[in-house]
mmCIF file of C-alpha atoms in Angstrom:
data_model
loop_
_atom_site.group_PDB
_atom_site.id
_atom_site.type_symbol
_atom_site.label_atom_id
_atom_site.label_comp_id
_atom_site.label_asym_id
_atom_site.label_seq_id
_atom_site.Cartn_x
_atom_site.Cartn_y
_atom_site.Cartn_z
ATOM 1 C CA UNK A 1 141.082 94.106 105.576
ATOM 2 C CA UNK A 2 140.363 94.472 101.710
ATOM 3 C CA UNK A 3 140.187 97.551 99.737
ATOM 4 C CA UNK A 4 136.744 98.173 97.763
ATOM 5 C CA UNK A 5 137.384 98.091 94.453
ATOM 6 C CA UNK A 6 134.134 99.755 94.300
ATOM 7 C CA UNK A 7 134.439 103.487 93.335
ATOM 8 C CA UNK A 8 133.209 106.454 94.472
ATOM 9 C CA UNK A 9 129.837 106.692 93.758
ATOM 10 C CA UNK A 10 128.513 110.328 93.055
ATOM 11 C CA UNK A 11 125.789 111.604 95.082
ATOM 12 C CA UNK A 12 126.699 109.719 97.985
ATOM 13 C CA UNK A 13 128.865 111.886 101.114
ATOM 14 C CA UNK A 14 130.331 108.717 103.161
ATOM 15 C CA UNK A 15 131.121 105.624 101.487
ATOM 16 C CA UNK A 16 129.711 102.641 103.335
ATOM 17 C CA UNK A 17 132.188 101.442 106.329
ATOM 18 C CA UNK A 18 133.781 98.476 106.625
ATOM 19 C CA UNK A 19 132.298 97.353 109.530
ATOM 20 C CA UNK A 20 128.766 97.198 106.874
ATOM 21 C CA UNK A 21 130.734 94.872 104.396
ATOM 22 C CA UNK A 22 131.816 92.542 107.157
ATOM 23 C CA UNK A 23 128.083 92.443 108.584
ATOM 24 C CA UNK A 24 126.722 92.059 105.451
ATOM 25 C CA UNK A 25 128.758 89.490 104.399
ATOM 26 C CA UNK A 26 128.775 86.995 107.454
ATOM 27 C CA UNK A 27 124.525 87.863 106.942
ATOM 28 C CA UNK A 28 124.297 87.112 103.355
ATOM 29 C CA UNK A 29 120.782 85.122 103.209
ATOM 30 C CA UNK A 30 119.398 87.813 105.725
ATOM 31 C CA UNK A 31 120.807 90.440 103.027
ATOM 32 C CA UNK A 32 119.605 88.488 99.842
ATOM 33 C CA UNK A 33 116.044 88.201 101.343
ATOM 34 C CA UNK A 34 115.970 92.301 102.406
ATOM 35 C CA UNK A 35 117.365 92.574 99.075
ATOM 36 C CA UNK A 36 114.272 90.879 97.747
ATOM 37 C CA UNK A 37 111.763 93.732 99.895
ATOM 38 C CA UNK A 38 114.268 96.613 98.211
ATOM 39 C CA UNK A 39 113.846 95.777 95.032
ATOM 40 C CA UNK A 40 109.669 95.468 95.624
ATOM 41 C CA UNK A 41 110.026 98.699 97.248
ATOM 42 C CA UNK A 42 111.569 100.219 94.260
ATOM 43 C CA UNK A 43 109.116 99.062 92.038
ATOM 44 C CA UNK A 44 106.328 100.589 94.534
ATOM 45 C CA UNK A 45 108.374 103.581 95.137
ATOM 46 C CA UNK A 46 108.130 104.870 91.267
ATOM 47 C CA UNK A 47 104.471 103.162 90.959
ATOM 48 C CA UNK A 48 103.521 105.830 94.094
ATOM 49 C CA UNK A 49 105.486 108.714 92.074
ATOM 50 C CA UNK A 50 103.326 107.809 88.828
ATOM 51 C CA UNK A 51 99.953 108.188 91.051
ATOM 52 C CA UNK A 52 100.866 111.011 92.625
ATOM 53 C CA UNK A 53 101.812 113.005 89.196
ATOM 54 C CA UNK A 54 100.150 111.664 86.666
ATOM 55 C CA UNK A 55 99.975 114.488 84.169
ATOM 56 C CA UNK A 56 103.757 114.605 84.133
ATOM 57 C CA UNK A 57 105.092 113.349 81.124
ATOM 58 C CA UNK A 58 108.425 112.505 81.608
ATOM 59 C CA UNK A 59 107.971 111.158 84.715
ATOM 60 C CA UNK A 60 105.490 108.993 84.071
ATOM 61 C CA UNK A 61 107.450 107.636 80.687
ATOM 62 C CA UNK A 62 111.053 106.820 82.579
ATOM 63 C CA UNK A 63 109.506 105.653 85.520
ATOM 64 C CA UNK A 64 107.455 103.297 83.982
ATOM 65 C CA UNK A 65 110.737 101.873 82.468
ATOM 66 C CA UNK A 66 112.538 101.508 86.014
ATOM 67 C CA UNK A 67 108.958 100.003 88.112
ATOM 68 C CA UNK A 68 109.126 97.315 85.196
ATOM 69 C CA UNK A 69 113.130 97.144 85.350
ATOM 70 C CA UNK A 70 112.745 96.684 89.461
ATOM 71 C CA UNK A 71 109.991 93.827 89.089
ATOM 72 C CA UNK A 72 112.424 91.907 86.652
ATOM 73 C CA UNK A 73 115.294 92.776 89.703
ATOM 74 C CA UNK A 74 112.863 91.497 92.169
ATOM 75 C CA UNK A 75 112.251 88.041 90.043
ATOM 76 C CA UNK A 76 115.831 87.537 89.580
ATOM 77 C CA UNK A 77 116.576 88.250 93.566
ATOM 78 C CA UNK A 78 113.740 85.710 94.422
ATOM 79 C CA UNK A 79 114.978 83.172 92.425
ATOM 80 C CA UNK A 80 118.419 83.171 93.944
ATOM 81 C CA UNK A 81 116.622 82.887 97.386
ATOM 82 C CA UNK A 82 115.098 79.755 95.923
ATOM 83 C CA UNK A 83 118.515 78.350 94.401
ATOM 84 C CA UNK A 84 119.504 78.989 98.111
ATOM 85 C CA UNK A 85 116.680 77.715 100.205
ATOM 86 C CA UNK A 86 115.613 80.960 101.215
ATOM 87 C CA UNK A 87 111.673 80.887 102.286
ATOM 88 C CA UNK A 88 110.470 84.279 101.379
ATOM 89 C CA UNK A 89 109.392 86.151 104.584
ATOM 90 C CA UNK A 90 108.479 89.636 106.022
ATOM 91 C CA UNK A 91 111.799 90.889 107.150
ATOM 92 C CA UNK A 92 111.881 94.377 109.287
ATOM 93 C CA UNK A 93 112.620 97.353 107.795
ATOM 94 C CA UNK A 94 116.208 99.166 109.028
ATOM 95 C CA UNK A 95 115.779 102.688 110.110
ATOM 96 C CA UNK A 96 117.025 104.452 107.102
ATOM 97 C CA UNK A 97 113.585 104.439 104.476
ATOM 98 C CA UNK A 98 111.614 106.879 107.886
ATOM 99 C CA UNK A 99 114.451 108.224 108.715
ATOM 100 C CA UNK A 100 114.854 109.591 104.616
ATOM 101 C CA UNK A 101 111.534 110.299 104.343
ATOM 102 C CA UNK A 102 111.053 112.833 107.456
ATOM 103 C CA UNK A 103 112.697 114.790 105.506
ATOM 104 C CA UNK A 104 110.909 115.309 102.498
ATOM 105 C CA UNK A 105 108.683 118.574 103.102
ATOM 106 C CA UNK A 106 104.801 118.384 102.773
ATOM 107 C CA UNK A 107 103.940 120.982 100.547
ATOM 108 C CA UNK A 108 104.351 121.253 96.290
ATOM 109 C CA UNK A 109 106.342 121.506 94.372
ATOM 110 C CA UNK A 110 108.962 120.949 97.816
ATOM 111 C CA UNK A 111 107.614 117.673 98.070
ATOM 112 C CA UNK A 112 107.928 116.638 94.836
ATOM 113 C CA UNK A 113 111.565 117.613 94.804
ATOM 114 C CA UNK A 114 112.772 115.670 97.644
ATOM 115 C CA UNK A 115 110.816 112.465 96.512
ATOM 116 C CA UNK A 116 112.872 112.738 93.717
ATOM 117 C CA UNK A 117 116.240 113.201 95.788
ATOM 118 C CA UNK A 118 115.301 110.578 98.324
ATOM 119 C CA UNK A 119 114.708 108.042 95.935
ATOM 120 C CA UNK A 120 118.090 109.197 93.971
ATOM 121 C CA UNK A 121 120.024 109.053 97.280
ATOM 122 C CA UNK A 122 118.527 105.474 98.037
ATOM 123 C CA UNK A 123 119.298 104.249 93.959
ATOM 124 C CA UNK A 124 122.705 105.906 94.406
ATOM 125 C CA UNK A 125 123.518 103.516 97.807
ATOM 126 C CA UNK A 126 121.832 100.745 96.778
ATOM 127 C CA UNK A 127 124.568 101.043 93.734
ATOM 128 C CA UNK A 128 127.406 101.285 95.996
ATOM 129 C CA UNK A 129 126.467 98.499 98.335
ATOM 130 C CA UNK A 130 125.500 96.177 95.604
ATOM 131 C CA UNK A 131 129.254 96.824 94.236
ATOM 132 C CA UNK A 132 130.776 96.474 97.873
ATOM 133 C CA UNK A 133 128.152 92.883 97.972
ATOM 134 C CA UNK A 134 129.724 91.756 94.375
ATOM 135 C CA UNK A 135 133.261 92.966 95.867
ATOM 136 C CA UNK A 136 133.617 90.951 98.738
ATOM 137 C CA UNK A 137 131.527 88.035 98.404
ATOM 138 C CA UNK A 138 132.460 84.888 98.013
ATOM 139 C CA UNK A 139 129.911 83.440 95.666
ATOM 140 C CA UNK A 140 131.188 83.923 91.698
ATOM 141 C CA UNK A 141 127.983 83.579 90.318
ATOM 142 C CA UNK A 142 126.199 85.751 93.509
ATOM 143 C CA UNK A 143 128.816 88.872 92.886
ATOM 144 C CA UNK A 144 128.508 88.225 88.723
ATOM 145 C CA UNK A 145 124.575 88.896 89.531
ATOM 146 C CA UNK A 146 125.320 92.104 92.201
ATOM 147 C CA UNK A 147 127.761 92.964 89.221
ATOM 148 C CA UNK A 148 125.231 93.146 86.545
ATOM 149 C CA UNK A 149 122.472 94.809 88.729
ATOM 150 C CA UNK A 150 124.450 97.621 89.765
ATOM 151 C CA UNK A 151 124.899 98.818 86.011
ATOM 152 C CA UNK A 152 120.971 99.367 86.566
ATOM 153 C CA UNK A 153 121.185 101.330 89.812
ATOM 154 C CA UNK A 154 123.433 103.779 88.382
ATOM 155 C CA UNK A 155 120.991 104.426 85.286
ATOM 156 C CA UNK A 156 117.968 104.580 87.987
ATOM 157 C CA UNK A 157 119.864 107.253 90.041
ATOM 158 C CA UNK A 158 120.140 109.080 87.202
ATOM 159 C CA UNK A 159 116.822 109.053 85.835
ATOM 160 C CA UNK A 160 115.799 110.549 89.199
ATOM 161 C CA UNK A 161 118.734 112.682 88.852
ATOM 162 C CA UNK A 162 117.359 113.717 85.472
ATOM 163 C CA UNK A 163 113.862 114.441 86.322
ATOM 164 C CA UNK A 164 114.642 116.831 89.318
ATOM 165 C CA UNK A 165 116.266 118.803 86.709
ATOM 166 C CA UNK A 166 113.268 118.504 84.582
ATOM 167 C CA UNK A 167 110.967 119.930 87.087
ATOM 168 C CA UNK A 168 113.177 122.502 89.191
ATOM 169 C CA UNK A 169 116.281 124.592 88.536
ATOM 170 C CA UNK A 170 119.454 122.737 88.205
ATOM 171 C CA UNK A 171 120.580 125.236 91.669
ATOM 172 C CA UNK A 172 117.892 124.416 93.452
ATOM 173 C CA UNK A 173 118.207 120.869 92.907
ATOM 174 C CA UNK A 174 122.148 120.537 93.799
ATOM 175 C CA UNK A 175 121.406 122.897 96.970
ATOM 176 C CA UNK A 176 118.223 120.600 98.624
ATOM 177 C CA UNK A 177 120.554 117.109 97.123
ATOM 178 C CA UNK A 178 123.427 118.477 99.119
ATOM 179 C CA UNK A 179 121.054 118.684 102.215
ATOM 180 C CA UNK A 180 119.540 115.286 101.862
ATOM 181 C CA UNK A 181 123.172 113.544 101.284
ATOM 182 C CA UNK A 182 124.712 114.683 104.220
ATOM 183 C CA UNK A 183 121.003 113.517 106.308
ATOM 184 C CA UNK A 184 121.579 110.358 104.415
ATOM 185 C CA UNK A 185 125.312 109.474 105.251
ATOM 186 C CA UNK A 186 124.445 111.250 109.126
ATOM 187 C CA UNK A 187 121.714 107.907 109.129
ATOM 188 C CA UNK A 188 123.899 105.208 108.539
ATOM 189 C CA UNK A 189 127.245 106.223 110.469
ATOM 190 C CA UNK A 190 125.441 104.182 113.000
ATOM 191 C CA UNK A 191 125.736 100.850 111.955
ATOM 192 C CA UNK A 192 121.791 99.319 112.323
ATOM 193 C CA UNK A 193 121.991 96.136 114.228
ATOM 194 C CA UNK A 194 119.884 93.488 112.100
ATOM 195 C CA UNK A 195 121.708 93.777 108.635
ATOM 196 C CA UNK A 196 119.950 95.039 105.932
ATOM 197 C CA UNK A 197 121.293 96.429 102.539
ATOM 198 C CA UNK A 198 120.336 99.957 103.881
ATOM 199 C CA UNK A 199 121.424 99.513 107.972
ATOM 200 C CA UNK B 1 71.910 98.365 66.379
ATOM 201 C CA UNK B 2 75.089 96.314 65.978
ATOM 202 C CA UNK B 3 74.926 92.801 68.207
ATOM 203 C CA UNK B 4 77.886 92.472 70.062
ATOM 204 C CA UNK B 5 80.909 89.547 68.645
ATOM 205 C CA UNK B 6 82.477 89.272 71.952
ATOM 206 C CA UNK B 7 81.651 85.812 73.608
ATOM 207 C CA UNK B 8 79.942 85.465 77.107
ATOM 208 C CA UNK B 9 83.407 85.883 79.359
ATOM 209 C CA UNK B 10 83.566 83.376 82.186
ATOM 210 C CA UNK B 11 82.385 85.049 86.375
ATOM 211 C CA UNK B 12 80.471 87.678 84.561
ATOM 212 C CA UNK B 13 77.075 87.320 85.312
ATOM 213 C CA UNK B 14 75.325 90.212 83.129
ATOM 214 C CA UNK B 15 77.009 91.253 79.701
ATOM 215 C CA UNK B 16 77.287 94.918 79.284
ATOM 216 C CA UNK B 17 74.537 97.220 77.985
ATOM 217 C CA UNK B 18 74.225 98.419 74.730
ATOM 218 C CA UNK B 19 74.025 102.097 76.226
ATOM 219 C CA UNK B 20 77.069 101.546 77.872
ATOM 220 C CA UNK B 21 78.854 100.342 74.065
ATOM 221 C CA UNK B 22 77.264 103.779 72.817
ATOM 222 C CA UNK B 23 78.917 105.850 75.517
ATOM 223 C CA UNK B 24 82.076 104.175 75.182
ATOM 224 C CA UNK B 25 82.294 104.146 71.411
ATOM 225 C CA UNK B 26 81.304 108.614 71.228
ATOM 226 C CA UNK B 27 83.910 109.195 73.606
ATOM 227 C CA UNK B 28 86.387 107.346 73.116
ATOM 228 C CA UNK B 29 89.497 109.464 73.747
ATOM 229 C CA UNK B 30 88.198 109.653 77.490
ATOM 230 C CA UNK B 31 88.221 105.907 77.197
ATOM 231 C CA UNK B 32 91.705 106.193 76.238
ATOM 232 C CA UNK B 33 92.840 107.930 78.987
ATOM 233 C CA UNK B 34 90.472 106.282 81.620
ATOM 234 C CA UNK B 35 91.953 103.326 80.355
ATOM 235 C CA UNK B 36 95.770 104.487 80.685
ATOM 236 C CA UNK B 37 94.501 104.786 84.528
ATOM 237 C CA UNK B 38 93.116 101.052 84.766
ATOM 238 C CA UNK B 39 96.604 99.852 83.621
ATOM 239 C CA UNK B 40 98.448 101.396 85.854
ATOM 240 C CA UNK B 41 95.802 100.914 89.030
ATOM 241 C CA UNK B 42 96.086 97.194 87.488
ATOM 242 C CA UNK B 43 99.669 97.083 88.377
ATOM 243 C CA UNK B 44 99.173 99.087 91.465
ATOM 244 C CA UNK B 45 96.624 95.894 92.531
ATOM 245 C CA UNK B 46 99.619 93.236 91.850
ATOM 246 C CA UNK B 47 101.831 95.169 93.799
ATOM 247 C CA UNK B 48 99.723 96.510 96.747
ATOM 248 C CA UNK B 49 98.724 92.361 97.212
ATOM 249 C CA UNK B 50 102.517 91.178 96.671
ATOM 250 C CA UNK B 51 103.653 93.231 99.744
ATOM 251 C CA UNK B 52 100.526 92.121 101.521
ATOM 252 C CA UNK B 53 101.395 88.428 101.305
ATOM 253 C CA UNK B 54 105.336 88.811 101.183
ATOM 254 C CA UNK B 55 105.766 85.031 101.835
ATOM 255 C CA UNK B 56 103.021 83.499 99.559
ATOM 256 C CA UNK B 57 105.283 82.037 96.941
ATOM 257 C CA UNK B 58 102.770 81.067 93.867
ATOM 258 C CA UNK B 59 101.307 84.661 94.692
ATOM 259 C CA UNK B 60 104.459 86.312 94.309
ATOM 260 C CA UNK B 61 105.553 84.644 90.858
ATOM 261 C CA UNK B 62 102.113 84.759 89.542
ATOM 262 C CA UNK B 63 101.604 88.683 90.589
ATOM 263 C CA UNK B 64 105.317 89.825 89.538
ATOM 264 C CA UNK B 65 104.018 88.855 86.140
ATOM 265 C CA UNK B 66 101.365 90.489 85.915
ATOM 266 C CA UNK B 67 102.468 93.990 87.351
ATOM 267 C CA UNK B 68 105.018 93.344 84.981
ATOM 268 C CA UNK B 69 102.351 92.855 81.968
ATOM 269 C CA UNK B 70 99.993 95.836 83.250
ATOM 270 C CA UNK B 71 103.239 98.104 83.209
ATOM 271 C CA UNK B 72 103.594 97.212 79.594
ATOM 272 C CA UNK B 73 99.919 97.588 78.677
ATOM 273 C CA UNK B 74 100.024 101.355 80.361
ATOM 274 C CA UNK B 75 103.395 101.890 78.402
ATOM 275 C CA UNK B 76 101.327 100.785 75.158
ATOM 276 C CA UNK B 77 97.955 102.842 76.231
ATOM 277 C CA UNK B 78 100.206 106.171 76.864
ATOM 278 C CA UNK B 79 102.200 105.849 73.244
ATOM 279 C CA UNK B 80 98.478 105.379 72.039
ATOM 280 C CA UNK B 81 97.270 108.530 73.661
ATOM 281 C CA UNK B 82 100.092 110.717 72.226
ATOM 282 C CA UNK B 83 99.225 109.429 68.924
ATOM 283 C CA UNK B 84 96.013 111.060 68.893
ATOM 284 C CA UNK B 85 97.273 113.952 71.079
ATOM 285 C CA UNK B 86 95.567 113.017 74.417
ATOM 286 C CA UNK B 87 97.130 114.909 76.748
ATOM 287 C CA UNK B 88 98.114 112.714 80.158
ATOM 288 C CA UNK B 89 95.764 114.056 83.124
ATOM 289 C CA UNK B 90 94.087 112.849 85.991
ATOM 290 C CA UNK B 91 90.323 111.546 85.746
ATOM 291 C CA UNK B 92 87.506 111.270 88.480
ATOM 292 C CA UNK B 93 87.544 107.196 89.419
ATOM 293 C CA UNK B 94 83.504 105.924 88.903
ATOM 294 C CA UNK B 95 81.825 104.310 91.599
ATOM 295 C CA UNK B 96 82.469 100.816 90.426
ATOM 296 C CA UNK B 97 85.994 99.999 92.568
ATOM 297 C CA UNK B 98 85.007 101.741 95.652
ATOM 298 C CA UNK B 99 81.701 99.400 95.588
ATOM 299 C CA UNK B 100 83.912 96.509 95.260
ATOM 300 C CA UNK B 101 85.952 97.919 97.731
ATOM 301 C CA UNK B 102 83.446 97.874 100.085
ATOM 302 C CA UNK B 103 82.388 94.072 99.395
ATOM 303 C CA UNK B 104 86.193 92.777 101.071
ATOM 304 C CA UNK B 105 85.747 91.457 104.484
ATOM 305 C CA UNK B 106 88.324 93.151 107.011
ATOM 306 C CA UNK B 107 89.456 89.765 108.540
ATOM 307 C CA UNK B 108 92.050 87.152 107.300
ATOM 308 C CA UNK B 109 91.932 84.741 105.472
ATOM 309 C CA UNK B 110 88.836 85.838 104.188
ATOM 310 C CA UNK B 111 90.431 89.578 102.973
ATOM 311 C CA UNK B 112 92.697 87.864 101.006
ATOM 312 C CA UNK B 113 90.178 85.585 99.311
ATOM 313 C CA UNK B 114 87.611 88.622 98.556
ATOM 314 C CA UNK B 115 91.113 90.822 97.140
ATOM 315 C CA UNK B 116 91.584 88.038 94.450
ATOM 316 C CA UNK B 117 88.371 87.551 93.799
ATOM 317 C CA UNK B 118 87.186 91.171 93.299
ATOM 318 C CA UNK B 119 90.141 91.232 91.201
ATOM 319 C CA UNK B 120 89.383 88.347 89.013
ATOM 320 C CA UNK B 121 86.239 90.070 88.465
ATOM 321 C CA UNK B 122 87.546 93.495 87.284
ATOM 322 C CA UNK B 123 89.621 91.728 84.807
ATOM 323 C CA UNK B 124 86.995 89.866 83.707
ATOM 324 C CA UNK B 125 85.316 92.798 83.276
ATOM 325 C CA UNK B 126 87.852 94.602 81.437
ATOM 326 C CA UNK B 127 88.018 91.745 79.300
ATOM 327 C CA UNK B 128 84.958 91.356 78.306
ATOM 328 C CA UNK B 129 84.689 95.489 77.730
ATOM 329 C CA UNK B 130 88.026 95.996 75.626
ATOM 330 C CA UNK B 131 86.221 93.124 73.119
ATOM 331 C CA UNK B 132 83.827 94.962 72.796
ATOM 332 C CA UNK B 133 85.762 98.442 72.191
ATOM 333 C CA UNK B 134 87.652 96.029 69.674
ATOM 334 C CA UNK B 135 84.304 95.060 67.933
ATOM 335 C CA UNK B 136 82.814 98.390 67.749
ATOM 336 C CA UNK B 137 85.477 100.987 67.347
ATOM 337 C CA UNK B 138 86.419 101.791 63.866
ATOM 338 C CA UNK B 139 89.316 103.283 64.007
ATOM 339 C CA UNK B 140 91.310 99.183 62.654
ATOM 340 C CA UNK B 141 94.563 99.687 64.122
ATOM 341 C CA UNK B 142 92.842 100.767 67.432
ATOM 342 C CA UNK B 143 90.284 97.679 67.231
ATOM 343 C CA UNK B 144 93.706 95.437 66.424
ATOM 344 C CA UNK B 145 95.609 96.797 69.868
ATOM 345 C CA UNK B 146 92.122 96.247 71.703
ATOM 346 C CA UNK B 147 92.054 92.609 70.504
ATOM 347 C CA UNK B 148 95.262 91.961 71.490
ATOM 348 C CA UNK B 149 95.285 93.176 75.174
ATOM 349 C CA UNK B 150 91.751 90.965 75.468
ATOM 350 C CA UNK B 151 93.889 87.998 74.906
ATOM 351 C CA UNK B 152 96.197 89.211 78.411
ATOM 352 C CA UNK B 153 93.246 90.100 80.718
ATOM 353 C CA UNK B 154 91.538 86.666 79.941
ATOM 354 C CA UNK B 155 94.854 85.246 81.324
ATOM 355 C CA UNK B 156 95.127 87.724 83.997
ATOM 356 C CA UNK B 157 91.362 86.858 85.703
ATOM 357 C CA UNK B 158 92.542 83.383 85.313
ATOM 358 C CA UNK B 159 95.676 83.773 87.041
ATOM 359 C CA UNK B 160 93.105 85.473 90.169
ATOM 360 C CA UNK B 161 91.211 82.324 89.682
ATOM 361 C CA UNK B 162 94.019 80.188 90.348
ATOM 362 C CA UNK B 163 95.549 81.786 93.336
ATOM 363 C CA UNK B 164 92.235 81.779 94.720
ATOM 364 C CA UNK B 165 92.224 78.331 94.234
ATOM 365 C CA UNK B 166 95.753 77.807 95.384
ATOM 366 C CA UNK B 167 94.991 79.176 99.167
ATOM 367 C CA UNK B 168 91.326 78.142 99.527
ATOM 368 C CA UNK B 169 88.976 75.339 98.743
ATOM 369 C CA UNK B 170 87.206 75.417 95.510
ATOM 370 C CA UNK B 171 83.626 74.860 96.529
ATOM 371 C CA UNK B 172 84.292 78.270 98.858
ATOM 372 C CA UNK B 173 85.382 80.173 96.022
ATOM 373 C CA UNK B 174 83.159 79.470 93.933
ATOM 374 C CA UNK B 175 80.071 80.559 96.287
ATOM 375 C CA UNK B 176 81.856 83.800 97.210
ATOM 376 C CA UNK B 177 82.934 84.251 93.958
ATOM 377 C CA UNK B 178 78.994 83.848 92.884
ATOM 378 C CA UNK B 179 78.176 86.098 95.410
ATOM 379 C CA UNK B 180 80.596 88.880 94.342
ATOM 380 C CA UNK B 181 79.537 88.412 90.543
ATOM 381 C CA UNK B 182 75.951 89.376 91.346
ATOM 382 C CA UNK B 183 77.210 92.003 93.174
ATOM 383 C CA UNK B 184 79.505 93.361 90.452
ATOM 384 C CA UNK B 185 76.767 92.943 87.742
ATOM 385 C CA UNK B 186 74.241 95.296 90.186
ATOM 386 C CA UNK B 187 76.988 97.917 90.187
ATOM 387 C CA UNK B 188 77.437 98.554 86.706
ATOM 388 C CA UNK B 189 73.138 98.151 85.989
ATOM 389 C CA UNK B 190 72.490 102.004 85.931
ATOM 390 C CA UNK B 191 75.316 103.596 83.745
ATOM 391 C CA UNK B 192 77.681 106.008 85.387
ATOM 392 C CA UNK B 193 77.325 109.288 83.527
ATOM 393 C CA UNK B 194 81.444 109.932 82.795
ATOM 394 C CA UNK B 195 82.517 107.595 79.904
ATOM 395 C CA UNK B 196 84.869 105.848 81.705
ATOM 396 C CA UNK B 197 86.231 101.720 80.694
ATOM 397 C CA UNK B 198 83.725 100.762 84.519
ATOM 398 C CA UNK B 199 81.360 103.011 84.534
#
């Protein structure tokens, strides 16, 4: 069994098991073409935040910058699936996007704070799993790609990092991200059965 | 009574009112902002119809674009806005998408070919009304950003056009397409009171 080179990634409570990296990596059309739907998630993701707040400055100004980064993520991801004869197609999602957000709370400014932990949590393990993907795969030019894309996912968890603090006191913010980590590691000790960058 | 410079734009079937020129032009930092909103609704409209039709490839590429472009335009919009110390803030939507709204059919394949048709006709639309915010404002700098967006929509309702195109046969576009142009035209006949880029 191989060590991850891949560090420890902040935010996150459990690194990702091995028994992930070995599913993922016998999977890894499945995973490129979920990989696709992640990154047009993402992109949706901070288009919802900018509808949902749209007097808010700051938000609106970085998160402009990451929907635009995840479409030009989601047109470099496609055109790997075409390099690799991948037909684009609807693909399930794995348990972990509900699962994350049952816990945001309904009411403002709660719910604004946990959108902007969720999606921090879900940048911050999309990081480490793209690292594990570049890691362990077998494809130079694949794990160059994972290699270069995870440099984004770090700055994205920050940015949502960033505006939590923004909007709420820093204690407040490292109390409810402490919550939602430990939620977040609870979901995936389970190992989902299709595989999926998040299962 | 200035006559308007802007060309007769392609799918619309009545050019916009001189009243509607004169409401534009003595308000136009709601236009600003109004317009801030189409950008990002624009990109909102790519996105929504990319997870729609997940495995339509020429959709996909065509629509990552243009999110890609609207995000841009809303980026340029906002840094025009704090220029002339609009604050960002949420405006009342006129009548003119929800009547479009209501003109999709429910059903397959025929939702999909009113979606990018309606579309097609709101950037036509906005083409054909950002020329004339180009030809009439008088702030130059202003008119020069206007001129240049006009240049991206005209590509954008073409882009519509050709997906439209690309799924279904021409001869049924172009009768629901005529269809939905008289329609659009009736919409915007009596003037919606708010200033707004549709109204």
């Amino acid at each position: 069994m191989q060590l991850s080179k891949t560090p420890k990634i902040k935010y996150i409570k459990q690194p990702t098991s091995q028994v992930w990296i070995d599913q993922a990596i016998a999977n890894l059309d499945i995973i490129l073409l979920d990989h696709s739907h992640c990154e047009r998630k993402a992109a949706g993701v901070a288009l919802n935040l900018m509808f949902r707040y749209p007097s808010s400055v700051r938000l609106i100004k970085m998160l402009t910058a990451i929907a635009r980064e995840e479409l030009e993520h989601f047109e470099q991801v496609n055109q790997w699936l075409e390099r690799r004869n991948i037909p684009l197609a609807p693909l399930n999602a794995p348990p972990y996007g509900a699962a994350l957000n049952s816990q945001i709370r309904r009411n403002e400014p709660e719910r604004m704070l946990d959108l902007l932990l969720v999606y921090c949590l879900i940048e911050a393990r999309s990081h480490e799993r793209l690292g594990l993907l570049a890691d362990y795969c077998n494809d130079y030019e694949l794990a160059k790609f994972y290699r270069g894309l995870m440099v984004s996912e770090a700055r994205h968890y920050g940015v949502y990092w960033i505006l939590a603090t923004t909007y709420f006191e820093q204690k407040v913010v490292e109390q409810r991200l402490e919550k939602l980590a430990i939620f977040e590691s609870e979901v995936l000790s389970n190992l989902h059965l299709e595989p999926r960058i998040h299962s």
